[in-house]
Amino acid sequence: MADLHTMPSGLSVPVGTVTLGGAIVLDELDRLEADAVTIIREVAAECERPRLLFSGGKDSAVLLHLAAKAFAPGRVPFPVLHVDTGHNFPAVIEFRDRAVRHHGVQLEVASVQASIDAGRVAEEVGPRASRNRLQTVALLDHIVAYRIDVAFGGGRRDEEKARAKERILSFRDAFGQWDPKAQRPEPWDALNARIRPGEHLRAFPLSNWTELDVWRYIQREAIELPELYFSHRREVFVRDGMLLAAEAPLARLPGETVSVETVRYRTVGDMTCTGAIRSTAATLDEVIAEGIAAEVSERGASRADDTTSEAAMEDRKREGYF
């Protein structure tokens, strides 16, 4: 972990960064890191009960790593929150628990199964049933119960069209809902974290990162990830052009047969709607090279729920989704 030095402006940069005529000269990853660390520190200072949303995926792994840098040599001063559908990949849950232990942070879990058991949501039925959309109620209930005023998320603007409408601080009303027309201006990167009781914010320190930035940062910082992100042999079946895990709790449709393929995942989430891609990329260099050549975002290529309509993600965000 690189040491950080805070300049008079409040910008945090790696010690030893080259300066030219007194000006800070950063490479792209250093700049992105410094901006993210500054956002995390500033938002945490202005809010009383932050949480860091942690899915166990690559973006949230980077976000937790950045939070650890932001508060080093102390520990991250707020809990990590995982919204558990109950249908997560076992390897992701194992990684989540390792990451929490490694960073010495408190883990909170908002359970979709608990929401179902309490009658807060109804379990979907049928061969295409998924709990992915049910995460919203579990998340919002947890936010209300713990009076959370800001939740850090790993959203990036190159993921999906609705993500590009977000600001660094995303305002959510007393119902947890998002209105793109009600977002606050952020001139000169000024962040307005003031809210009224019952409202809350989502903060996105990775807003200006791309998927390739994330992968290059993971490589530079040697950040651990679930092995799902790298090429491996897995039992899968094809549905709607996507390779879904055979162990996912989904009923097979006529003609769907299981085969063993060499695959990896560009994103990880609920097994019922997260597809793998055929790939032999087993190292970070190979994953980065594959990403450079990719023409579709990881969510567009790997999330069945994002392909249901042009506005699928935006509709869920308006309801209070991540």
Coordinates of N, CA, C and O in Angstrom, one line a residue, residues 53 136 139-140 143 148-151 153 155 162-163 165-180 182-184 192 194-204 313-322:
L53 N -21.0 -0.2 0.3 CA -21.6 -1.3 -0.3 C -20.6 -2.2 -0.9 O -19.7 -1.8 -1.7
T136 N -33.5 -4.3 -3.7 CA -33.8 -2.9 -3.4 C -34.5 -2.8 -2.1 O -34.1 -1.9 -1.2
L139 N -32.1 -3.5 0.8 CA -31.2 -2.4 1.0 C -31.9 -1.2 1.7 O -31.4 -0.6 2.7
L140 N -33.0 -0.8 1.2 CA -33.7 0.4 1.7 C -34.2 0.1 3.2 O -34.1 1.1 4.0
I143 N -31.1 0.6 5.3 CA -30.8 2.0 5.4 C -31.7 2.7 6.4 O -31.2 3.5 7.3
I148 N -28.8 5.2 8.0 CA -27.6 5.4 7.1 C -27.9 6.7 6.3 O -28.9 6.8 5.7
D149 N -26.9 7.6 6.3 CA -27.1 8.8 5.6 C -26.3 8.8 4.3 O -26.5 9.6 3.4
V150 N -25.3 7.9 4.1 CA -24.6 7.8 2.8 C -24.1 6.4 2.6 O -23.7 5.8 3.6
A151 N -24.3 5.9 1.4 CA -23.8 4.6 1.1 C -22.8 4.7 -0.1 O -23.2 5.2 -1.2
G153 N -20.8 3.5 -3.2 CA -21.0 2.4 -4.2 C -19.9 2.4 -5.2 O -19.2 3.5 -5.3
G155 N -20.2 2.2 -8.5 CA -20.7 2.5 -9.8 C -19.7 3.3 -10.7 O -19.1 4.2 -10.2
A162 N -27.7 4.3 -17.6 CA -28.3 5.1 -16.4 C -27.2 5.5 -15.5 O -27.3 6.5 -14.8
R163 N -26.0 4.8 -15.4 CA -24.9 5.1 -14.6 C -24.4 6.5 -15.0 O -23.9 7.3 -14.1
K165 N -25.8 9.1 -15.8 CA -26.6 10.2 -15.3 C -26.4 10.5 -13.9 O -26.9 11.5 -13.3
E166 N -25.6 9.7 -13.2 CA -25.3 9.9 -11.8 C -24.3 11.0 -11.6 O -23.4 11.3 -12.5
R167 N -24.3 11.7 -10.5 CA -23.3 12.6 -10.0 C -22.4 11.8 -9.0 O -22.7 10.6 -8.7
I168 N -21.3 12.4 -8.6 CA -20.5 11.7 -7.6 C -21.3 11.5 -6.3 O -21.3 10.4 -5.7
L169 N -22.1 12.5 -5.9 CA -23.1 12.3 -4.8 C -24.5 12.2 -5.4 O -24.9 13.2 -6.1
S170 N -25.1 11.1 -5.2 CA -26.4 10.9 -5.8 C -27.5 11.0 -4.7 O -27.5 10.2 -3.7
F171 N -28.4 12.0 -4.9 CA -29.4 12.3 -3.8 C -30.5 11.3 -3.9 O -31.1 11.0 -5.0
R172 N -31.0 10.7 -2.8 CA -32.1 9.8 -2.7 C -33.1 10.4 -1.7 O -32.8 10.9 -0.6
D173 N -34.4 10.4 -2.1 CA -35.4 11.1 -1.3 C -35.8 10.2 -0.1 O -35.2 9.2 0.2
A174 N -36.8 10.6 0.6 CA -37.3 9.9 1.8 C -37.8 8.5 1.6 O -37.9 7.7 2.5
F175 N -38.1 8.2 0.3 CA -38.5 6.9 -0.1 C -37.4 6.1 -0.7 O -37.6 5.0 -1.2
G176 N -36.2 6.6 -0.7 CA -35.0 6.0 -1.2 C -34.9 6.0 -2.7 O -34.1 5.4 -3.3
Q177 N -35.8 6.8 -3.3 CA -35.8 6.9 -4.8 C -34.9 7.9 -5.4 O -34.6 8.9 -4.8
W178 N -34.5 7.7 -6.6 CA -33.6 8.5 -7.4 C -34.3 9.2 -8.5 O -35.1 8.6 -9.3
D179 N -34.1 10.5 -8.6 CA -34.7 11.3 -9.7 C -33.5 12.0 -10.4 O -32.9 12.9 -9.8
P180 N -33.2 11.6 -11.7 CA -32.1 12.2 -12.3 C -32.2 13.7 -12.5 O -31.2 14.5 -12.5
A182 N -33.4 15.7 -10.2 CA -33.2 16.3 -8.9 C -31.8 16.2 -8.4 O -31.5 16.5 -7.2
Q183 N -30.9 15.8 -9.2 CA -29.5 15.7 -8.8 C -28.8 17.1 -8.6 O -29.2 18.0 -9.4
R184 N -27.9 17.2 -7.7 CA -27.3 18.5 -7.4 C -26.1 18.8 -8.3 O -25.3 17.9 -8.6
N192 N -22.1 18.6 -2.2 CA -23.1 19.1 -1.3 C -23.8 17.9 -0.6 O -24.6 17.2 -1.2
R194 N -25.5 17.8 2.2 CA -26.6 18.2 3.2 C -27.9 17.5 2.8 O -28.3 17.5 1.6
I195 N -28.5 16.9 3.8 CA -29.8 16.2 3.5 C -30.7 16.4 4.7 O -30.3 16.8 5.8
R196 N -32.0 16.2 4.5 CA -33.0 16.3 5.6 C -33.2 14.9 6.2 O -32.9 13.9 5.6
P197 N -33.8 14.9 7.4 CA -34.1 13.6 8.0 C -34.9 12.7 7.1 O -35.9 13.1 6.4
G198 N -34.4 11.4 7.0 CA -35.1 10.4 6.1 C -34.5 10.3 4.7 O -34.7 9.3 4.1
E199 N -33.8 11.3 4.3 CA -33.1 11.3 3.0 C -31.8 10.6 3.2 O -31.3 10.5 4.3
H200 N -31.2 10.2 2.1 CA -29.8 9.8 2.1 C -29.1 10.0 0.8 O -29.7 10.4 -0.2
L201 N -27.8 9.7 0.8 CA -27.0 9.8 -0.4 C -26.4 8.5 -0.8 O -26.1 7.7 0.0
R202 N -26.1 8.4 -2.1 CA -25.1 7.3 -2.6 C -23.9 8.1 -3.1 O -24.1 9.1 -3.8
A203 N -22.7 7.7 -2.7 CA -21.5 8.3 -3.2 C -20.7 7.4 -4.1 O -20.6 6.2 -3.7
F204 N -20.2 7.9 -5.2 CA -19.6 7.0 -6.2 C -18.1 7.6 -6.5 O -17.9 8.3 -7.4
M313 N -32.1 -0.6 -16.1 CA -31.3 -0.1 -14.9 C -31.9 1.2 -14.4 O -32.0 1.3 -13.1
E314 N -32.3 2.1 -15.2 CA -32.8 3.3 -14.8 C -34.1 3.1 -13.9 O -34.3 3.8 -12.9
D315 N -34.9 2.2 -14.4 CA -36.1 1.9 -13.7 C -35.8 1.4 -12.3 O -36.5 1.8 -11.3
R316 N -34.8 0.6 -12.1 CA -34.5 0.0 -10.8 C -33.8 1.1 -9.9 O -34.0 1.1 -8.7
K317 N -33.0 2.0 -10.5 CA -32.4 3.0 -9.8 C -33.5 4.0 -9.2 O -33.3 4.5 -8.1
R318 N -34.5 4.3 -10.0 CA -35.6 5.1 -9.5 C -36.3 4.5 -8.3 O -36.8 5.2 -7.5
E319 N -36.3 3.2 -8.2 CA -36.9 2.5 -7.1 C -36.0 2.5 -5.9 O -36.5 2.1 -4.8
G320 N -34.7 2.8 -6.1 CA -33.8 2.8 -4.9 C -32.7 1.8 -5.0 O -31.9 1.6 -4.1
Y321 N -32.5 1.2 -6.2 CA -31.4 0.2 -6.5 C -30.1 0.9 -6.4 O -30.0 2.1 -6.3
F322 N -29.0 0.1 -6.4 CA -27.7 0.7 -6.3 C -27.3 1.8 -7.2 O -26.6 2.7 -6.9

